Amino acid sequence: MDADTPAGIQPREAPGALGVLRPVGEEPGVLIHPTTDRRLAAEHWLLAALPAPLRCRARWEWEQQRVAMLPLGGLFSAVRIPEHLLTALSASTEADRLDEFLAEALGGGPVICDPRFSRYYALVPASMPATLRQMAETWRALEVDCLGRGSYLGVPRLDAVNREHAFASYWSVPMDSAAVLCTPLTVARLIAAGRHCVDTEPEA
């Protein structure tokens, strides 16, 4: 994987791959789901990670604090990626440009940004392949980590899609529909390409 370069990133998976949605035209017999309906479905899906008695608390946290702590490893896990790795790949430090870059590179899979610590979290299936976990050991020097069972993640409410508040987490790439996640292989390719850029950067 170390030999991968930014040009080797495959920004879009083949049609029908997990985590990739394609626009649906308004044709006879085709059911169109409004954005609000998809967002509500995604919200219910995220809250399903919690036991029923705790879901009201999470809704309150979304309403009052904009971020709710949800457990990982049940419905979904997360790969933590430091901002410096993405700026090396995208050649930009602007938040909007980084958001656009991630949306393209990860095929629209959902990503959360925590600007307080300059970290991004790509949401992936709960059961990450063993090979990805093994590779994560070699990524620790890059501050990359695979977070699963036993970890919690601050998940912003679904309408928090930009940096309205400098210290609040937001959806760098929004969750477009329930259970639509980043594919682990695509995330691994992104990290490998970022590692290559960091390793080949000239010293100041």
PDB file of C-alpha atoms in Angstrom:
ATOM      1  CA  MET A   1       0.000   0.000   0.000  1.00  0.00           C
ATOM      2  CA  ASP A   2       2.938   2.381   0.604  1.00  0.00           C
ATOM      3  CA  ALA A   3       3.487   2.619  -3.126  1.00  0.00           C
ATOM      4  CA  ASP A   4       0.076   4.177  -3.702  1.00  0.00           C
ATOM      5  CA  THR A   5       0.127   7.791  -4.793  1.00  0.00           C
ATOM      6  CA  PRO A   6      -2.615  10.458  -4.761  1.00  0.00           C
ATOM      7  CA  ALA A   7      -3.213   9.740  -8.425  1.00  0.00           C
ATOM      8  CA  GLY A   8      -3.913   6.141  -7.467  1.00  0.00           C
ATOM      9  CA  ILE A   9      -6.886   7.009  -5.290  1.00  0.00           C
ATOM     10  CA  GLN A  10     -10.099   5.746  -6.771  1.00  0.00           C
ATOM     11  CA  PRO A  11     -12.587   8.446  -5.771  1.00  0.00           C
ATOM     12  CA  ARG A  12     -15.686   6.539  -6.794  1.00  0.00           C
ATOM     13  CA  GLU A  13     -16.564   2.912  -6.372  1.00  0.00           C
ATOM     14  CA  ALA A  14     -18.303   0.949  -9.081  1.00  0.00           C
ATOM     15  CA  PRO A  15     -22.084   1.434  -9.303  1.00  0.00           C
ATOM     16  CA  GLY A  16     -23.869  -0.536  -6.637  1.00  0.00           C
ATOM     17  CA  ALA A  17     -20.884  -0.641  -4.252  1.00  0.00           C
ATOM     18  CA  LEU A  18     -21.570  -0.148  -0.564  1.00  0.00           C
ATOM     19  CA  GLY A  19     -21.578   3.486   0.468  1.00  0.00           C
ATOM     20  CA  VAL A  20     -22.182   5.026  -2.956  1.00  0.00           C
ATOM     21  CA  LEU A  21     -25.458   6.542  -4.015  1.00  0.00           C
ATOM     22  CA  ARG A  22     -26.380   7.693  -7.468  1.00  0.00           C
ATOM     23  CA  PRO A  23     -28.939  10.423  -8.255  1.00  0.00           C
ATOM     24  CA  VAL A  24     -32.327   9.058  -9.193  1.00  0.00           C
ATOM     25  CA  GLY A  25     -34.275  10.898 -11.864  1.00  0.00           C
ATOM     26  CA  GLU A  26     -37.986  11.545 -11.607  1.00  0.00           C
ATOM     27  CA  GLU A  27     -39.352   8.824 -13.836  1.00  0.00           C
ATOM     28  CA  PRO A  28     -42.734   7.112 -13.804  1.00  0.00           C
ATOM     29  CA  GLY A  29     -42.861   4.496 -11.067  1.00  0.00           C
ATOM     30  CA  VAL A  30     -39.687   5.746  -9.295  1.00  0.00           C
ATOM     31  CA  LEU A  31     -40.108   6.702  -5.642  1.00  0.00           C
ATOM     32  CA  ILE A  32     -38.174   9.849  -4.721  1.00  0.00           C
ATOM     33  CA  HIS A  33     -37.209  10.264  -1.052  1.00  0.00           C
ATOM     34  CA  PRO A  34     -36.955  13.930  -0.003  1.00  0.00           C
ATOM     35  CA  THR A  35     -33.795  14.997   1.786  1.00  0.00           C
ATOM     36  CA  THR A  36     -35.688  15.484   5.047  1.00  0.00           C
ATOM     37  CA  ASP A  37     -36.996  11.899   4.932  1.00  0.00           C
ATOM     38  CA  ARG A  38     -33.513  10.495   4.287  1.00  0.00           C
ATOM     39  CA  ARG A  39     -32.093  12.603   7.100  1.00  0.00           C
ATOM     40  CA  LEU A  40     -34.761  11.398   9.514  1.00  0.00           C
ATOM     41  CA  ALA A  41     -34.094   7.780   8.535  1.00  0.00           C
ATOM     42  CA  ALA A  42     -30.338   8.308   9.064  1.00  0.00           C
ATOM     43  CA  GLU A  43     -31.026   9.858  12.471  1.00  0.00           C
ATOM     44  CA  HIS A  44     -33.114   6.873  13.566  1.00  0.00           C
ATOM     45  CA  TRP A  45     -30.416   4.516  12.307  1.00  0.00           C
ATOM     46  CA  LEU A  46     -27.648   6.294  14.226  1.00  0.00           C
ATOM     47  CA  LEU A  47     -29.698   6.305  17.429  1.00  0.00           C
ATOM     48  CA  ALA A  48     -30.261   2.560  17.074  1.00  0.00           C
ATOM     49  CA  ALA A  49     -26.640   2.189  18.226  1.00  0.00           C
ATOM     50  CA  LEU A  50     -27.923   3.045  21.714  1.00  0.00           C
ATOM     51  CA  PRO A  51     -30.224   1.052  24.008  1.00  0.00           C
ATOM     52  CA  ALA A  52     -33.780   2.398  23.763  1.00  0.00           C
ATOM     53  CA  PRO A  53     -33.737   4.123  27.212  1.00  0.00           C
ATOM     54  CA  LEU A  54     -30.740   6.252  26.190  1.00  0.00           C
ATOM     55  CA  ARG A  55     -32.048   7.492  22.837  1.00  0.00           C
ATOM     56  CA  CYS A  56     -34.026  10.358  24.343  1.00  0.00           C
ATOM     57  CA  ARG A  57     -30.863  11.528  26.065  1.00  0.00           C
ATOM     58  CA  ALA A  58     -28.995  11.511  22.752  1.00  0.00           C
ATOM     59  CA  ARG A  59     -31.765  13.526  21.102  1.00  0.00           C
ATOM     60  CA  TRP A  60     -31.508  16.040  23.934  1.00  0.00           C
ATOM     61  CA  GLU A  61     -27.738  16.254  23.417  1.00  0.00           C
ATOM     62  CA  TRP A  62     -28.280  16.919  19.708  1.00  0.00           C
ATOM     63  CA  GLU A  63     -30.810  19.642  20.502  1.00  0.00           C
ATOM     64  CA  GLN A  64     -28.843  21.351  23.267  1.00  0.00           C
ATOM     65  CA  GLN A  65     -25.199  20.603  22.487  1.00  0.00           C
ATOM     66  CA  ARG A  66     -25.317  19.759  18.758  1.00  0.00           C
ATOM     67  CA  VAL A  67     -23.256  16.590  19.413  1.00  0.00           C
ATOM     68  CA  ALA A  68     -24.275  13.248  20.962  1.00  0.00           C
ATOM     69  CA  MET A  69     -21.907  10.559  22.191  1.00  0.00           C
ATOM     70  CA  LEU A  70     -22.669   7.289  20.390  1.00  0.00           C
ATOM     71  CA  PRO A  71     -20.990   3.897  20.886  1.00  0.00           C
ATOM     72  CA  LEU A  72     -18.911   2.385  18.104  1.00  0.00           C
ATOM     73  CA  GLY A  73     -18.609  -1.240  17.081  1.00  0.00           C
ATOM     74  CA  GLY A  74     -22.310  -2.058  17.016  1.00  0.00           C
ATOM     75  CA  LEU A  75     -23.772  -0.491  13.873  1.00  0.00           C
ATOM     76  CA  PHE A  76     -20.671   1.329  12.672  1.00  0.00           C
ATOM     77  CA  SER A  77     -17.035   2.007  13.493  1.00  0.00           C
ATOM     78  CA  ALA A  78     -14.757   4.922  12.614  1.00  0.00           C
ATOM     79  CA  VAL A  79     -11.287   5.530  11.220  1.00  0.00           C
ATOM     80  CA  ARG A  80      -9.640   8.611  12.702  1.00  0.00           C
ATOM     81  CA  ILE A  81      -7.569  10.607  10.202  1.00  0.00           C
ATOM     82  CA  PRO A  82      -5.524  13.686  11.199  1.00  0.00           C
ATOM     83  CA  GLU A  83      -6.020  16.847   9.192  1.00  0.00           C
ATOM     84  CA  HIS A  84      -2.337  17.129   8.281  1.00  0.00           C
ATOM     85  CA  LEU A  85      -2.590  13.895   6.300  1.00  0.00           C
ATOM     86  CA  LEU A  86      -5.449  15.315   4.238  1.00  0.00           C
ATOM     87  CA  THR A  87      -3.786  18.668   3.645  1.00  0.00           C
ATOM     88  CA  ALA A  88      -0.729  16.818   2.317  1.00  0.00           C
ATOM     89  CA  LEU A  89      -2.999  15.022  -0.159  1.00  0.00           C
ATOM     90  CA  SER A  90      -5.257  17.880  -1.198  1.00  0.00           C
ATOM     91  CA  ALA A  91      -2.633  20.658  -1.115  1.00  0.00           C
ATOM     92  CA  SER A  92      -5.145  22.854   0.721  1.00  0.00           C
ATOM     93  CA  THR A  93      -5.767  23.904   4.312  1.00  0.00           C
ATOM     94  CA  GLU A  94      -9.205  25.407   3.677  1.00  0.00           C
ATOM     95  CA  ALA A  95     -12.031  23.532   5.404  1.00  0.00           C
ATOM     96  CA  ASP A  96     -14.401  23.735   2.426  1.00  0.00           C
ATOM     97  CA  ARG A  97     -11.770  22.378   0.067  1.00  0.00           C
ATOM     98  CA  LEU A  98     -10.950  19.519   2.441  1.00  0.00           C
ATOM     99  CA  ASP A  99     -14.641  18.660   2.709  1.00  0.00           C
ATOM    100  CA  GLU A 100     -14.957  18.562  -1.088  1.00  0.00           C
ATOM    101  CA  PHE A 101     -11.804  16.476  -1.379  1.00  0.00           C
ATOM    102  CA  LEU A 102     -13.060  13.892   1.123  1.00  0.00           C
ATOM    103  CA  ALA A 103     -16.467  13.662  -0.533  1.00  0.00           C
ATOM    104  CA  GLU A 104     -14.768  12.902  -3.844  1.00  0.00           C
ATOM    105  CA  ALA A 105     -12.048  10.599  -2.514  1.00  0.00           C
ATOM    106  CA  LEU A 106     -14.399   8.504  -0.343  1.00  0.00           C
ATOM    107  CA  GLY A 107     -17.248   8.306  -2.838  1.00  0.00           C
ATOM    108  CA  GLY A 108     -19.650  10.321  -0.705  1.00  0.00           C
ATOM    109  CA  GLY A 109     -19.235   8.163   2.409  1.00  0.00           C
ATOM    110  CA  PRO A 110     -19.967  10.018   5.678  1.00  0.00           C
ATOM    111  CA  VAL A 111     -17.150  11.827   7.495  1.00  0.00           C
ATOM    112  CA  ILE A 112     -17.243  13.801  10.750  1.00  0.00           C
ATOM    113  CA  CYS A 113     -14.793  16.640  11.412  1.00  0.00           C
ATOM    114  CA  ASP A 114     -13.708  17.666  14.901  1.00  0.00           C
ATOM    115  CA  PRO A 115     -12.025  21.058  14.312  1.00  0.00           C
ATOM    116  CA  ARG A 116     -10.960  21.338  17.958  1.00  0.00           C
ATOM    117  CA  PHE A 117      -8.368  18.612  17.489  1.00  0.00           C
ATOM    118  CA  SER A 118      -7.998  18.836  13.668  1.00  0.00           C
ATOM    119  CA  ARG A 119      -9.269  15.287  13.145  1.00  0.00           C
ATOM    120  CA  TYR A 120     -11.634  13.614  10.725  1.00  0.00           C
ATOM    121  CA  TYR A 121     -13.592  10.417  11.332  1.00  0.00           C
ATOM    122  CA  ALA A 122     -14.638   8.277   8.362  1.00  0.00           C
ATOM    123  CA  LEU A 123     -17.594   6.083   9.328  1.00  0.00           C
ATOM    124  CA  VAL A 124     -17.135   2.484   8.203  1.00  0.00           C
ATOM    125  CA  PRO A 125     -18.995  -0.814   8.812  1.00  0.00           C
ATOM    126  CA  ALA A 126     -18.797  -2.113  12.376  1.00  0.00           C
ATOM    127  CA  SER A 127     -16.925  -5.260  11.330  1.00  0.00           C
ATOM    128  CA  MET A 128     -13.787  -3.896   9.724  1.00  0.00           C
ATOM    129  CA  PRO A 129     -11.705  -6.453   7.814  1.00  0.00           C
ATOM    130  CA  ALA A 130      -8.882  -7.975   9.865  1.00  0.00           C
ATOM    131  CA  THR A 131      -6.374  -6.776   7.272  1.00  0.00           C
ATOM    132  CA  LEU A 132      -7.482  -3.182   7.874  1.00  0.00           C
ATOM    133  CA  ARG A 133      -6.940  -3.555  11.600  1.00  0.00           C
ATOM    134  CA  GLN A 134      -3.489  -5.018  10.973  1.00  0.00           C
ATOM    135  CA  MET A 135      -2.601  -2.124   8.709  1.00  0.00           C
ATOM    136  CA  ALA A 136      -3.774   0.293  11.392  1.00  0.00           C
ATOM    137  CA  GLU A 137      -0.792  -0.749  13.517  1.00  0.00           C
ATOM    138  CA  THR A 138       1.530   0.666  10.862  1.00  0.00           C
ATOM    139  CA  TRP A 139      -0.525   3.879  10.708  1.00  0.00           C
ATOM    140  CA  ARG A 140      -0.195   4.829  14.370  1.00  0.00           C
ATOM    141  CA  ALA A 141       2.848   6.984  13.658  1.00  0.00           C
ATOM    142  CA  LEU A 142       0.569   9.023  11.378  1.00  0.00           C
ATOM    143  CA  GLU A 143      -1.971   9.464  14.212  1.00  0.00           C
ATOM    144  CA  VAL A 144      -4.449   7.273  12.326  1.00  0.00           C
ATOM    145  CA  ASP A 145      -6.524   4.851  14.367  1.00  0.00           C
ATOM    146  CA  CYS A 146      -9.391   2.377  13.871  1.00  0.00           C
ATOM    147  CA  LEU A 147     -12.026   2.898  16.557  1.00  0.00           C
ATOM    148  CA  GLY A 148     -14.535   0.164  17.286  1.00  0.00           C
ATOM    149  CA  ARG A 149     -16.195  -1.621  20.196  1.00  0.00           C
ATOM    150  CA  GLY A 150     -15.429   0.035  23.508  1.00  0.00           C
ATOM    151  CA  SER A 151     -15.038   3.500  21.954  1.00  0.00           C
ATOM    152  CA  TYR A 152     -17.467   6.407  21.719  1.00  0.00           C
ATOM    153  CA  LEU A 153     -17.647   9.122  19.086  1.00  0.00           C
ATOM    154  CA  GLY A 154     -19.164  12.594  19.263  1.00  0.00           C
ATOM    155  CA  VAL A 155     -21.688  12.496  16.409  1.00  0.00           C
ATOM    156  CA  PRO A 156     -23.120  15.854  15.315  1.00  0.00           C
ATOM    157  CA  ARG A 157     -26.792  16.259  14.576  1.00  0.00           C
ATOM    158  CA  LEU A 158     -27.595  15.585  10.965  1.00  0.00           C
ATOM    159  CA  ASP A 159     -28.123  19.223   9.944  1.00  0.00           C
ATOM    160  CA  ALA A 160     -24.681  20.299  11.230  1.00  0.00           C
ATOM    161  CA  VAL A 161     -22.979  20.329   7.840  1.00  0.00           C
ATOM    162  CA  ASN A 162     -20.593  23.279   8.091  1.00  0.00           C
ATOM    163  CA  ARG A 163     -18.354  25.088  10.557  1.00  0.00           C
ATOM    164  CA  GLU A 164     -21.014  27.362  12.022  1.00  0.00           C
ATOM    165  CA  HIS A 165     -19.256  27.131  15.373  1.00  0.00           C
ATOM    166  CA  ALA A 166     -15.477  27.017  15.399  1.00  0.00           C
ATOM    167  CA  PHE A 167     -15.260  24.382  18.128  1.00  0.00           C
ATOM    168  CA  ALA A 168     -18.225  22.173  17.250  1.00  0.00           C
ATOM    169  CA  SER A 169     -17.972  18.914  15.332  1.00  0.00           C
ATOM    170  CA  TYR A 170     -19.833  18.842  12.035  1.00  0.00           C
ATOM    171  CA  TRP A 171     -20.423  16.555   9.056  1.00  0.00           C
ATOM    172  CA  SER A 172     -17.547  17.172   6.671  1.00  0.00           C
ATOM    173  CA  VAL A 173     -19.358  14.759   4.326  1.00  0.00           C
ATOM    174  CA  PRO A 174     -23.017  14.357   5.391  1.00  0.00           C
ATOM    175  CA  MET A 175     -24.645  10.964   5.897  1.00  0.00           C
ATOM    176  CA  ASP A 176     -26.896  10.874   2.859  1.00  0.00           C
ATOM    177  CA  SER A 177     -28.967   7.840   3.868  1.00  0.00           C
ATOM    178  CA  ALA A 178     -29.258   5.350   6.722  1.00  0.00           C
ATOM    179  CA  ALA A 179     -26.530   2.694   6.853  1.00  0.00           C
ATOM    180  CA  VAL A 180     -24.602   4.173   3.901  1.00  0.00           C
ATOM    181  CA  LEU A 181     -20.954   4.137   5.033  1.00  0.00           C
ATOM    182  CA  CYS A 182     -17.430   4.507   3.661  1.00  0.00           C
ATOM    183  CA  THR A 183     -15.901   1.344   2.247  1.00  0.00           C
ATOM    184  CA  PRO A 184     -12.841   0.238   4.288  1.00  0.00           C
ATOM    185  CA  LEU A 185     -10.744  -0.361   1.153  1.00  0.00           C
ATOM    186  CA  THR A 186     -11.336   3.195  -0.092  1.00  0.00           C
ATOM    187  CA  VAL A 187     -10.384   4.609   3.313  1.00  0.00           C
ATOM    188  CA  ALA A 188      -7.240   2.455   3.346  1.00  0.00           C
ATOM    189  CA  ARG A 189      -6.233   3.726  -0.098  1.00  0.00           C
ATOM    190  CA  LEU A 190      -6.694   7.313   1.041  1.00  0.00           C
ATOM    191  CA  ILE A 191      -4.488   6.776   4.100  1.00  0.00           C
ATOM    192  CA  ALA A 192      -1.823   4.941   2.086  1.00  0.00           C
ATOM    193  CA  ALA A 193      -1.710   7.797  -0.416  1.00  0.00           C
ATOM    194  CA  GLY A 194      -1.477  10.325   2.416  1.00  0.00           C
ATOM    195  CA  ARG A 195       1.352   8.369   3.997  1.00  0.00           C
ATOM    196  CA  HIS A 196       3.207   8.389   0.687  1.00  0.00           C
ATOM    197  CA  CYS A 197       2.831  12.192   0.451  1.00  0.00           C
ATOM    198  CA  VAL A 198       4.043  12.719   4.001  1.00  0.00           C
ATOM    199  CA  ASP A 199       7.020  10.370   3.490  1.00  0.00           C
ATOM    200  CA  THR A 200       8.073  12.181   0.307  1.00  0.00           C
ATOM    201  CA  GLU A 201       7.573  15.758   1.521  1.00  0.00           C
ATOM    202  CA  PRO A 202      10.859  17.708   1.468  1.00  0.00           C
ATOM    203  CA  GLU A 203      12.153  18.700   4.881  1.00  0.00           C
ATOM    204  CA  ALA A 204      11.915  22.411   5.733  1.00  0.00           C
TER     205      ALA A 204
END
